[in-house]
Amino acid sequence: MRILVAEDEVKTRRYLFQGLHEQGFTVDVAKDGNAALALLREHVFDVCVLDVMLPGRDGWSVLQTLRKESILTQVIFLTARDHVEDRVRGFELGGDDYLVKPFAFAELVARIKNLARRGPHASETKMLQVGGLNFDLLRHHVERDGRVLSLTPKEYSLLLLLARQPGRVLSRTLIAESVWGACFDTQTNVVDVLVGRLRIKLDTGFSKPMLHTVRGVGYMLDAPDE
């Protein structure tokens, strides 16, 4: 199983990484909400252990964005917030479990394994298709109408971000935050340069483009009409 631990407190993050690794899990870590969201968009995780009070973007916002984008990774909230309304909010947003700090590590492991027995949502998202564009998310492999696209990690992250929300225009700010996990100066053209490189690889040789520019707004991916 592959686990993402999103926790800003250094000692707790290290403790969870070490403990879960010793249990045989593959473990990635994020120290803020933006980094967590970027990882969850780019990779397939079985479970995310998500702190609520994260810097940059809190756990509520991370989960809400995941579910809006149909990313169904199972989420266990790990937080010091023990109010009933907080637990209710977590479940209403699409969370799968809720564990209050301080916690017993053995209980966390048991809850992760319990979610695995229920059937990880992430297994439902190993493949993604938008028109003739096909993703194998486990291998980071992408084809358009049978032609393999050789993408850099940033190009892949951008294309996957757009493909998870086909037909929706994404702003440059949102793209920068998602792909780089940080806020960029809106006056720079780093997003436009990346989009230009991706467009060459994605659309060259095809009669109808998939990657579109909406002037003054951002970019969108859409399947060509049959």
Coordinates of N, CA and C in Angstrom, one line a residue:
M1 N 0.8 -1.2 0.0 CA 0.0 0.0 0.0 C 0.9 1.3 0.0
R2 N 0.4 2.3 -0.7 CA 1.1 3.5 -0.7 C 0.3 4.6 0.1
I3 N 1.0 5.2 1.0 CA 0.3 6.1 2.0 C 0.9 7.5 1.8
L4 N 0.1 8.5 1.9 CA 0.6 9.9 1.9 C 0.3 10.4 3.3
V5 N 1.3 10.9 4.0 CA 1.1 11.6 5.3 C 1.3 13.1 5.1
A6 N 0.2 13.8 5.3 CA 0.2 15.3 5.2 C 0.2 15.9 6.6
E7 N 1.3 16.3 7.1 CA 1.4 16.7 8.5 C 2.5 17.8 8.6
D8 N 2.2 18.9 9.2 CA 3.2 20.0 9.3 C 4.1 20.0 10.5
E9 N 3.7 19.2 11.5 CA 4.6 19.2 12.7 C 5.7 18.1 12.4
V10 N 6.9 18.6 12.5 CA 8.1 17.8 12.0 C 8.2 16.5 12.8
K11 N 8.1 16.6 14.1 CA 8.3 15.3 14.9 C 7.2 14.3 14.6
T12 N 6.0 14.7 14.5 CA 4.9 13.8 14.2 C 5.1 13.2 12.8
R13 N 5.5 14.1 11.8 CA 5.6 13.6 10.4 C 6.7 12.6 10.4
R14 N 7.8 12.8 11.0 CA 8.9 11.8 11.0 C 8.5 10.5 11.7
Y15 N 7.8 10.6 12.8 CA 7.3 9.5 13.6 C 6.4 8.6 12.7
L16 N 5.5 9.3 12.0 CA 4.5 8.5 11.1 C 5.2 7.9 9.9
F17 N 6.2 8.6 9.4 CA 6.9 8.1 8.2 C 7.7 6.8 8.6
Q18 N 8.4 6.9 9.7 CA 9.2 5.8 10.2 C 8.3 4.6 10.6
G19 N 7.3 4.9 11.3 CA 6.4 3.8 11.8 C 5.7 3.1 10.7
L20 N 5.1 3.8 9.8 CA 4.4 3.2 8.6 C 5.3 2.5 7.7
H21 N 6.5 3.1 7.5 CA 7.5 2.4 6.7 C 7.9 1.0 7.3
E22 N 8.1 1.0 8.6 CA 8.4 -0.3 9.3 C 7.3 -1.3 9.2
Q23 N 6.0 -0.8 9.0 CA 4.9 -1.7 8.8 C 4.8 -2.2 7.4
G24 N 5.7 -1.8 6.5 CA 5.7 -2.3 5.2 C 5.0 -1.5 4.1
F25 N 4.6 -0.3 4.5 CA 3.9 0.6 3.6 C 4.9 1.5 2.8
T26 N 4.6 1.8 1.6 CA 5.3 2.9 0.9 C 4.8 4.2 1.3
V27 N 5.6 5.1 1.8 CA 5.2 6.3 2.5 C 5.8 7.6 1.8
D28 N 4.9 8.5 1.4 CA 5.3 9.8 1.0 C 4.8 10.8 2.0
V29 N 5.5 12.0 2.1 CA 5.1 13.0 3.1 C 4.9 14.3 2.5
A30 N 4.1 15.2 3.1 CA 3.9 16.6 2.7 C 3.8 17.4 3.9
K31 N 4.4 18.6 3.9 CA 4.4 19.4 5.1 C 3.4 20.5 5.1
D32 N 2.7 20.7 3.9 CA 1.6 21.7 3.8 C 0.5 21.2 2.9
G33 N -0.6 21.9 2.9 CA -1.7 21.5 2.1 C -1.5 21.6 0.6
N34 N -0.8 22.6 0.1 CA -0.5 22.7 -1.3 C 0.3 21.5 -1.8
A35 N 1.3 21.2 -1.1 CA 2.2 20.1 -1.5 C 1.4 18.7 -1.4
A36 N 0.5 18.6 -0.4 CA -0.3 17.4 -0.4 C -1.2 17.3 -1.6
L37 N -1.8 18.3 -1.9 CA -2.8 18.3 -3.1 C -2.0 18.0 -4.4
A38 N -0.8 18.6 -4.5 CA -0.1 18.4 -5.7 C 0.3 16.9 -5.9
L39 N 0.7 16.3 -4.7 CA 1.0 14.8 -4.8 C -0.2 14.0 -5.0
L40 N -1.3 14.3 -4.4 CA -2.5 13.5 -4.6 C -3.0 13.6 -6.0
R41 N -2.8 14.7 -6.7 CA -3.2 14.9 -8.1 C -2.3 14.1 -9.0
E42 N -1.1 14.0 -8.7 CA -0.1 13.4 -9.6 C 0.1 11.9 -9.4
H43 N -0.1 11.4 -8.2 CA 0.1 9.9 -7.9 C -1.1 9.2 -7.4
V44 N -1.1 7.9 -7.4 CA -2.2 7.1 -6.9 C -1.8 6.6 -5.5
F45 N -2.6 7.0 -4.5 CA -2.3 6.6 -3.1 C -3.5 5.8 -2.7
D46 N -3.3 4.8 -1.8 CA -4.3 4.0 -1.2 C -5.0 4.8 -0.1
V47 N -4.2 5.4 0.7 CA -4.8 6.2 1.9 C -4.0 7.5 2.0
C48 N -4.6 8.6 2.4 CA -4.0 9.8 2.8 C -4.3 10.0 4.3
V49 N -3.2 10.1 5.1 CA -3.4 10.5 6.5 C -3.3 12.1 6.5
L50 N -4.3 12.8 6.8 CA -4.4 14.2 6.5 C -4.7 15.0 7.8
D51 N -3.7 15.8 8.1 CA -3.9 16.8 9.2 C -4.9 17.9 8.8
V52 N -5.7 18.3 9.7 CA -6.7 19.4 9.4 C -6.0 20.7 9.3
M53 N -5.2 21.1 10.3 CA -4.6 22.4 10.4 C -3.3 22.5 9.7
L54 N -3.3 22.4 8.4 CA -2.1 22.5 7.6 C -1.9 24.0 7.1
P55 N -0.6 24.4 7.0 CA -0.4 25.7 6.4 C -0.6 25.7 4.9
G56 N -0.8 26.9 4.3 CA -1.0 27.0 2.9 C -2.5 26.7 2.5
R57 N -2.9 25.5 2.8 CA -4.3 25.0 2.5 C -4.7 24.0 3.5
D58 N -5.8 24.2 4.3 CA -6.1 23.3 5.3 C -6.6 22.0 4.8
G59 N -6.7 21.0 5.7 CA -7.2 19.7 5.3 C -8.6 19.6 4.7
W60 N -9.5 20.5 5.2 CA -10.8 20.6 4.7 C -10.8 20.9 3.2
S61 N -10.0 21.9 2.9 CA -9.9 22.4 1.5 C -9.3 21.4 0.6
V62 N -8.2 20.7 1.1 CA -7.6 19.6 0.3 C -8.6 18.6 0.0
L63 N -9.3 18.1 0.9 CA -10.3 17.0 0.7 C -11.4 17.5 -0.2
Q64 N -11.9 18.7 0.0 CA -13.0 19.2 -0.8 C -12.6 19.3 -2.3
T65 N -11.3 19.8 -2.5 CA -10.8 19.9 -3.9 C -10.7 18.5 -4.5
L66 N -10.2 17.5 -3.7 CA -10.0 16.1 -4.2 C -11.4 15.6 -4.7
R67 N -12.4 15.7 -3.9 CA -13.7 15.2 -4.3 C -14.3 15.9 -5.5
K68 N -14.1 17.2 -5.6 CA -14.6 17.9 -6.7 C -13.9 17.5 -8.0
E69 N -12.7 17.0 -7.9 CA -11.9 16.6 -9.1 C -12.0 15.1 -9.3
S70 N -12.9 14.4 -8.5 CA -13.2 13.0 -8.6 C -11.9 12.1 -8.3
I71 N -11.1 12.7 -7.4 CA -10.0 11.9 -6.9 C -10.5 11.2 -5.6
L72 N -10.5 9.9 -5.6 CA -11.3 9.1 -4.6 C -10.3 8.5 -3.6
T73 N -9.1 8.9 -3.5 CA -8.2 8.4 -2.5 C -8.8 8.5 -1.1
Q74 N -8.8 7.4 -0.3 CA -9.4 7.3 1.0 C -8.6 8.2 2.0
V75 N -9.3 9.0 2.8 CA -8.7 9.9 3.7 C -9.0 9.7 5.1
I76 N -8.0 9.6 6.0 CA -8.1 9.6 7.4 C -7.7 10.9 8.0
F77 N -8.6 11.7 8.6 CA -8.2 12.9 9.2 C -7.5 12.6 10.5
L78 N -6.3 13.2 10.7 CA -5.6 13.1 12.0 C -5.4 14.5 12.5
T79 N -6.1 14.7 13.7 CA -6.2 16.1 14.1 C -6.4 16.2 15.6
A80 N -6.1 17.3 16.2 CA -6.4 17.6 17.6 C -7.8 18.1 17.8
R81 N -8.5 18.4 16.7 CA -9.9 18.9 16.8 C -10.8 17.8 17.1
D82 N -11.4 17.8 18.3 CA -12.2 16.7 18.8 C -13.7 17.1 18.9
H83 N -14.1 18.2 18.3 CA -15.5 18.6 18.4 C -16.3 17.8 17.4
V84 N -17.6 17.5 17.8 CA -18.4 16.6 17.0 C -18.7 17.3 15.7
E85 N -18.8 18.6 15.6 CA -19.1 19.3 14.4 C -17.9 19.1 13.4
D86 N -16.7 19.0 13.9 CA -15.5 18.9 13.1 C -15.5 17.5 12.5
R87 N -15.9 16.5 13.3 CA -15.9 15.1 12.7 C -17.0 15.0 11.7
V88 N -18.2 15.6 12.0 CA -19.3 15.6 11.0 C -18.8 16.2 9.7
R89 N -18.2 17.4 9.8 CA -17.7 18.1 8.6 C -16.8 17.2 7.8
G90 N -15.9 16.6 8.5 CA -14.9 15.7 7.8 C -15.6 14.6 6.9
F91 N -16.6 14.0 7.5 CA -17.3 12.9 6.8 C -18.2 13.5 5.7
E92 N -18.8 14.7 6.0 CA -19.7 15.3 4.9 C -18.9 15.7 3.7
L93 N -17.6 16.1 3.9 CA -16.8 16.5 2.8 C -16.2 15.3 2.0
G94 N -16.4 14.1 2.5 CA -16.0 12.9 1.8 C -14.9 12.1 2.5
G95 N -14.6 12.5 3.8 CA -13.5 11.7 4.5 C -14.0 10.3 4.9
D96 N -13.1 9.4 5.1 CA -13.4 8.0 5.3 C -13.2 7.7 6.8
D97 N -12.4 8.4 7.5 CA -12.2 8.1 9.0 C -11.6 9.3 9.6
Y98 N -11.6 9.3 11.0 CA -11.2 10.5 11.7 C -10.6 10.0 13.0
L99 N -9.3 10.4 13.2 CA -8.6 10.0 14.4 C -8.1 11.2 15.1
V100 N -8.3 11.3 16.4 CA -8.0 12.5 17.2 C -6.6 12.3 17.9
K101 N -5.8 13.4 17.8 CA -4.5 13.4 18.6 C -4.8 13.7 20.0
P102 N -4.0 13.1 21.0 CA -3.0 12.1 20.8 C -3.6 10.8 20.4
F103 N -2.9 10.0 19.7 CA -3.5 8.7 19.2 C -2.5 7.6 19.4
A104 N -3.0 6.4 19.4 CA -2.2 5.2 19.5 C -1.8 4.8 18.1
F105 N -0.5 4.6 17.8 CA 0.0 4.3 16.5 C -0.7 3.0 16.0
A106 N -0.8 2.0 16.9 CA -1.4 0.7 16.5 C -2.9 0.9 16.0
E107 N -3.6 1.9 16.6 CA -4.9 2.1 16.1 C -4.9 2.7 14.7
L108 N -4.0 3.6 14.5 CA -3.9 4.2 13.1 C -3.6 3.1 12.1
V109 N -2.7 2.2 12.4 CA -2.4 1.1 11.4 C -3.6 0.3 11.2
A110 N -4.4 0.0 12.3 CA -5.6 -0.8 12.2 C -6.6 -0.1 11.3
R111 N -6.7 1.2 11.4 CA -7.7 1.9 10.6 C -7.3 1.9 9.2
I112 N -6.0 2.1 8.9 CA -5.5 2.0 7.5 C -5.8 0.7 6.9
K113 N -5.5 -0.4 7.6 CA -5.8 -1.7 7.1 C -7.3 -2.0 6.9
N114 N -8.1 -1.4 7.8 CA -9.5 -1.6 7.7 C -10.0 -0.9 6.4
L115 N -9.5 0.2 6.1 CA -9.9 0.9 4.8 C -9.4 0.0 3.6
A116 N -8.3 -0.6 3.7 CA -7.8 -1.4 2.7 C -8.7 -2.6 2.4
R117 N -9.2 -3.2 3.5 CA -10.2 -4.3 3.4 C -11.5 -3.9 2.8
R118 N -11.9 -2.6 3.0 CA -13.1 -2.1 2.4 C -12.9 -1.9 0.9
G119 N -11.7 -1.9 0.4 CA -11.5 -1.7 -1.0 C -11.0 -0.3 -1.3
P120 N -9.8 0.0 -1.5 CA -9.3 1.3 -1.7 C -9.9 2.0 -2.9
H121 N -10.4 3.2 -2.7 CA -10.9 4.0 -3.8 C -9.9 4.2 -4.9
A122 N -8.6 4.3 -4.5 CA -7.6 4.7 -5.4 C -7.5 3.6 -6.6
S123 N -7.9 2.4 -6.3 CA -7.8 1.4 -7.3 C -8.7 1.7 -8.4
E124 N -9.8 2.5 -8.2 CA -10.7 2.8 -9.2 C -10.2 3.9 -10.2
T125 N -9.0 4.5 -9.8 CA -8.5 5.6 -10.6 C -7.2 5.3 -11.2
K126 N -6.8 4.0 -11.4 CA -5.5 3.7 -12.0 C -5.5 4.0 -13.5
M127 N -6.6 4.0 -14.1 CA -6.7 4.4 -15.5 C -7.6 5.7 -15.6
L128 N -7.3 6.5 -16.6 CA -8.1 7.7 -16.8 C -8.1 7.9 -18.3
Q129 N -9.3 8.3 -18.8 CA -9.4 8.5 -20.3 C -10.2 9.8 -20.6
V130 N -9.7 10.5 -21.5 CA -10.4 11.7 -22.0 C -10.4 11.6 -23.5
G131 N -11.5 11.3 -24.1 CA -11.4 11.1 -25.6 C -10.4 10.0 -26.0
G132 N -9.5 10.4 -26.9 CA -8.5 9.4 -27.3 C -7.2 9.4 -26.4
L133 N -7.3 10.2 -25.3 CA -6.2 10.3 -24.4 C -6.3 9.3 -23.3
N134 N -5.3 8.5 -23.1 CA -5.4 7.4 -22.1 C -4.2 7.5 -21.1
F135 N -4.5 7.5 -19.8 CA -3.5 7.5 -18.8 C -3.4 6.2 -18.1
D136 N -2.2 5.7 -17.9 CA -2.0 4.6 -16.9 C -1.3 5.3 -15.7
L137 N -2.1 5.6 -14.6 CA -1.6 6.4 -13.5 C -0.5 5.7 -12.7
L138 N -0.4 4.4 -12.7 CA 0.6 3.7 -11.9 C 1.9 3.8 -12.6
R139 N 1.9 3.8 -13.9 CA 3.2 3.8 -14.7 C 3.6 5.2 -15.2
H140 N 2.7 6.2 -15.0 CA 2.9 7.5 -15.6 C 3.0 7.4 -17.1
H141 N 2.2 6.6 -17.7 CA 2.2 6.4 -19.1 C 1.0 7.0 -19.8
V142 N 1.2 7.8 -20.8 CA 0.2 8.5 -21.5 C 0.2 8.2 -23.0
E143 N -0.9 7.9 -23.6 CA -1.0 7.8 -25.1 C -2.2 8.6 -25.6
R144 N -2.0 9.1 -26.8 CA -3.2 9.7 -27.5 C -3.4 9.0 -28.8
D145 N -4.5 8.3 -28.9 CA -4.9 7.5 -30.1 C -3.8 6.5 -30.4
G146 N -3.2 5.9 -29.4 CA -2.2 4.9 -29.5 C -0.8 5.4 -29.7
R147 N -0.6 6.7 -29.7 CA 0.7 7.3 -29.8 C 1.2 7.6 -28.4
V148 N 2.4 7.1 -28.0 CA 2.9 7.3 -26.7 C 3.4 8.8 -26.6
L149 N 3.1 9.5 -25.6 CA 3.6 10.8 -25.3 C 4.7 10.8 -24.3
S150 N 5.9 11.3 -24.7 CA 7.0 11.3 -23.9 C 7.1 12.6 -23.1
L151 N 6.7 12.6 -21.9 CA 6.5 13.9 -21.1 C 7.5 14.0 -20.0
T152 N 7.9 15.2 -19.7 CA 8.6 15.5 -18.5 C 7.7 15.4 -17.3
P153 N 8.2 15.3 -16.0 CA 7.3 15.2 -14.9 C 6.4 16.4 -14.8
K154 N 6.9 17.6 -15.1 CA 6.0 18.8 -15.0 C 4.9 18.8 -16.1
E155 N 5.3 18.3 -17.3 CA 4.3 18.2 -18.4 C 3.2 17.2 -18.0
Y156 N 3.7 16.1 -17.4 CA 2.7 15.0 -17.0 C 1.8 15.6 -16.0
S157 N 2.3 16.3 -15.0 CA 1.5 16.8 -13.9 C 0.4 17.8 -14.5
L158 N 0.9 18.6 -15.4 CA -0.1 19.6 -16.0 C -1.1 18.9 -16.8
L159 N -0.8 17.9 -17.6 CA -1.7 17.2 -18.4 C -2.7 16.4 -17.5
L160 N -2.2 15.8 -16.5 CA -3.1 15.1 -15.6 C -4.1 16.0 -14.9
L161 N -3.6 17.2 -14.4 CA -4.4 18.2 -13.8 C -5.6 18.6 -14.7
L162 N -5.3 18.8 -16.0 CA -6.3 19.2 -16.9 C -7.2 18.1 -17.3
A163 N -6.7 16.9 -17.3 CA -7.5 15.7 -17.7 C -8.5 15.3 -16.6
R164 N -8.2 15.6 -15.4 CA -9.1 15.3 -14.3 C -10.3 16.2 -14.3
Q165 N -10.2 17.3 -15.1 CA -11.3 18.3 -15.1 C -11.6 18.7 -16.5
P166 N -11.9 17.8 -17.4 CA -12.0 18.1 -18.8 C -13.2 19.1 -19.1
G167 N -12.9 20.1 -19.9 CA -13.9 21.1 -20.2 C -13.9 22.2 -19.3
R168 N -13.1 22.2 -18.2 CA -13.1 23.3 -17.3 C -11.8 24.1 -17.5
V169 N -12.0 25.4 -17.5 CA -10.9 26.3 -17.7 C -10.2 26.5 -16.4
L170 N -8.8 26.3 -16.4 CA -8.0 26.4 -15.2 C -7.1 27.6 -15.3
S171 N -7.1 28.4 -14.3 CA -6.3 29.7 -14.3 C -4.8 29.4 -14.2
R172 N -4.0 30.3 -14.6 CA -2.6 30.2 -14.5 C -2.2 30.0 -13.0
T173 N -2.8 30.7 -12.1 CA -2.5 30.7 -10.7 C -2.8 29.3 -10.2
L174 N -3.9 28.7 -10.5 CA -4.3 27.4 -10.0 C -3.3 26.3 -10.6
I175 N -2.9 26.5 -11.9 CA -2.0 25.6 -12.5 C -0.6 25.6 -11.8
A176 N -0.1 26.8 -11.5 CA 1.2 27.0 -10.9 C 1.2 26.4 -9.5
E177 N 0.1 26.6 -8.8 CA 0.0 26.1 -7.4 C 0.0 24.6 -7.4
S178 N -0.7 24.0 -8.4 CA -0.9 22.5 -8.5 C 0.3 21.8 -9.0
V179 N 1.0 22.4 -10.0 CA 2.1 21.7 -10.6 C 3.4 21.9 -9.8
W180 N 3.6 23.1 -9.3 CA 4.8 23.4 -8.6 C 4.6 23.4 -7.1
G181 N 3.4 23.3 -6.6 CA 3.1 23.3 -5.2 C 3.5 24.6 -4.5
A182 N 3.4 25.7 -5.2 CA 3.8 27.0 -4.6 C 3.1 28.1 -5.4
C183 N 3.1 29.3 -4.8 CA 2.6 30.4 -5.5 C 3.6 31.2 -6.3
F184 N 3.3 31.4 -7.6 CA 4.3 32.0 -8.5 C 3.9 33.5 -8.7
D185 N 4.9 34.3 -9.1 CA 4.6 35.7 -9.5 C 3.8 35.6 -10.8
T186 N 2.6 36.2 -10.7 CA 1.7 36.1 -11.9 C 2.2 36.8 -13.1
Q187 N 3.3 37.6 -13.0 CA 3.9 38.3 -14.1 C 4.8 37.4 -14.9
T188 N 5.2 36.3 -14.3 CA 6.1 35.4 -15.0 C 5.4 34.6 -16.0
N189 N 6.1 34.0 -17.0 CA 5.4 33.2 -18.1 C 5.7 31.7 -17.9
V190 N 6.1 31.3 -16.7 CA 6.5 29.9 -16.5 C 5.4 28.9 -16.9
V191 N 4.1 29.3 -16.6 CA 3.0 28.4 -16.9 C 2.8 28.4 -18.4
D192 N 2.9 29.5 -19.1 CA 2.7 29.6 -20.5 C 3.7 28.8 -21.3
V193 N 5.0 28.8 -20.8 CA 6.0 28.1 -21.4 C 5.8 26.6 -21.3
L194 N 5.3 26.1 -20.1 CA 5.0 24.7 -19.9 C 3.9 24.3 -20.8
V195 N 2.8 25.1 -20.9 CA 1.7 24.8 -21.7 C 2.1 24.7 -23.2
G196 N 3.0 25.6 -23.6 CA 3.5 25.5 -25.0 C 4.2 24.2 -25.3
R197 N 5.1 23.8 -24.4 CA 5.8 22.5 -24.6 C 4.8 21.4 -24.6
L198 N 3.9 21.4 -23.7 CA 2.9 20.3 -23.7 C 2.1 20.2 -24.9
R199 N 1.6 21.4 -25.4 CA 0.8 21.5 -26.6 C 1.5 20.8 -27.8
I200 N 2.8 21.1 -28.0 CA 3.5 20.5 -29.1 C 3.5 19.0 -29.0
K201 N 3.7 18.4 -27.8 CA 3.7 17.0 -27.7 C 2.3 16.3 -27.8
L202 N 1.3 17.1 -27.3 CA -0.1 16.5 -27.3 C -0.8 16.7 -28.6
D203 N -0.7 17.8 -29.3 CA -1.5 18.1 -30.4 C -0.9 18.0 -31.8
T204 N 0.5 18.1 -31.9 CA 1.2 18.1 -33.2 C 0.8 16.7 -33.9
G205 N 0.4 16.9 -35.1 CA 0.1 15.7 -35.9 C -1.3 15.3 -35.9
F206 N -2.1 15.9 -35.1 CA -3.5 15.6 -35.0 C -4.3 16.8 -35.6
S207 N -5.4 16.4 -36.3 CA -6.2 17.4 -37.0 C -7.0 18.3 -36.0
K208 N -7.3 17.8 -34.8 CA -8.1 18.7 -33.9 C -7.3 18.7 -32.5
P209 N -7.1 19.9 -32.0 CA -6.3 20.0 -30.8 C -7.2 19.6 -29.6
M210 N -6.5 19.2 -28.5 CA -7.2 19.0 -27.2 C -6.9 20.1 -26.2
L211 N -5.8 20.7 -26.3 CA -5.4 21.7 -25.3 C -5.7 23.1 -25.9
H212 N -6.6 23.8 -25.2 CA -7.1 25.1 -25.6 C -6.7 26.2 -24.7
T213 N -6.5 27.4 -25.3 CA -6.3 28.6 -24.5 C -7.5 29.5 -24.5
V214 N -7.9 29.9 -23.3 CA -9.1 30.8 -23.2 C -8.5 32.1 -22.8
R215 N -8.4 33.0 -23.7 CA -7.6 34.3 -23.5 C -8.1 35.0 -22.3
G216 N -7.2 35.5 -21.5 CA -7.5 36.2 -20.3 C -8.0 35.4 -19.1
V217 N -8.1 34.1 -19.3 CA -8.7 33.2 -18.2 C -7.7 32.1 -17.9
G218 N -7.3 31.3 -18.9 CA -6.4 30.2 -18.6 C -6.5 29.1 -19.7
Y219 N -6.4 27.9 -19.3 CA -6.3 26.8 -20.2 C -7.3 25.7 -19.9
M220 N -7.6 24.9 -20.9 CA -8.5 23.8 -20.7 C -8.2 22.6 -21.6
L221 N -8.6 21.4 -21.2 CA -8.4 20.2 -22.1 C -9.8 19.7 -22.4
D222 N -10.0 19.4 -23.7 CA -11.3 18.9 -24.1 C -11.1 17.9 -25.2
A223 N -11.9 16.9 -25.2 CA -11.9 15.9 -26.3 C -12.5 16.4 -27.5
P224 N -11.8 16.2 -28.7 CA -12.3 16.7 -29.9 C -13.7 16.0 -30.2
D225 N -14.6 16.8 -30.9 CA -15.8 16.2 -31.4 C -15.5 15.0 -32.3
E226 N -16.3 14.0 -32.1 CA -16.2 12.8 -33.0 C -16.6 13.2 -34.5

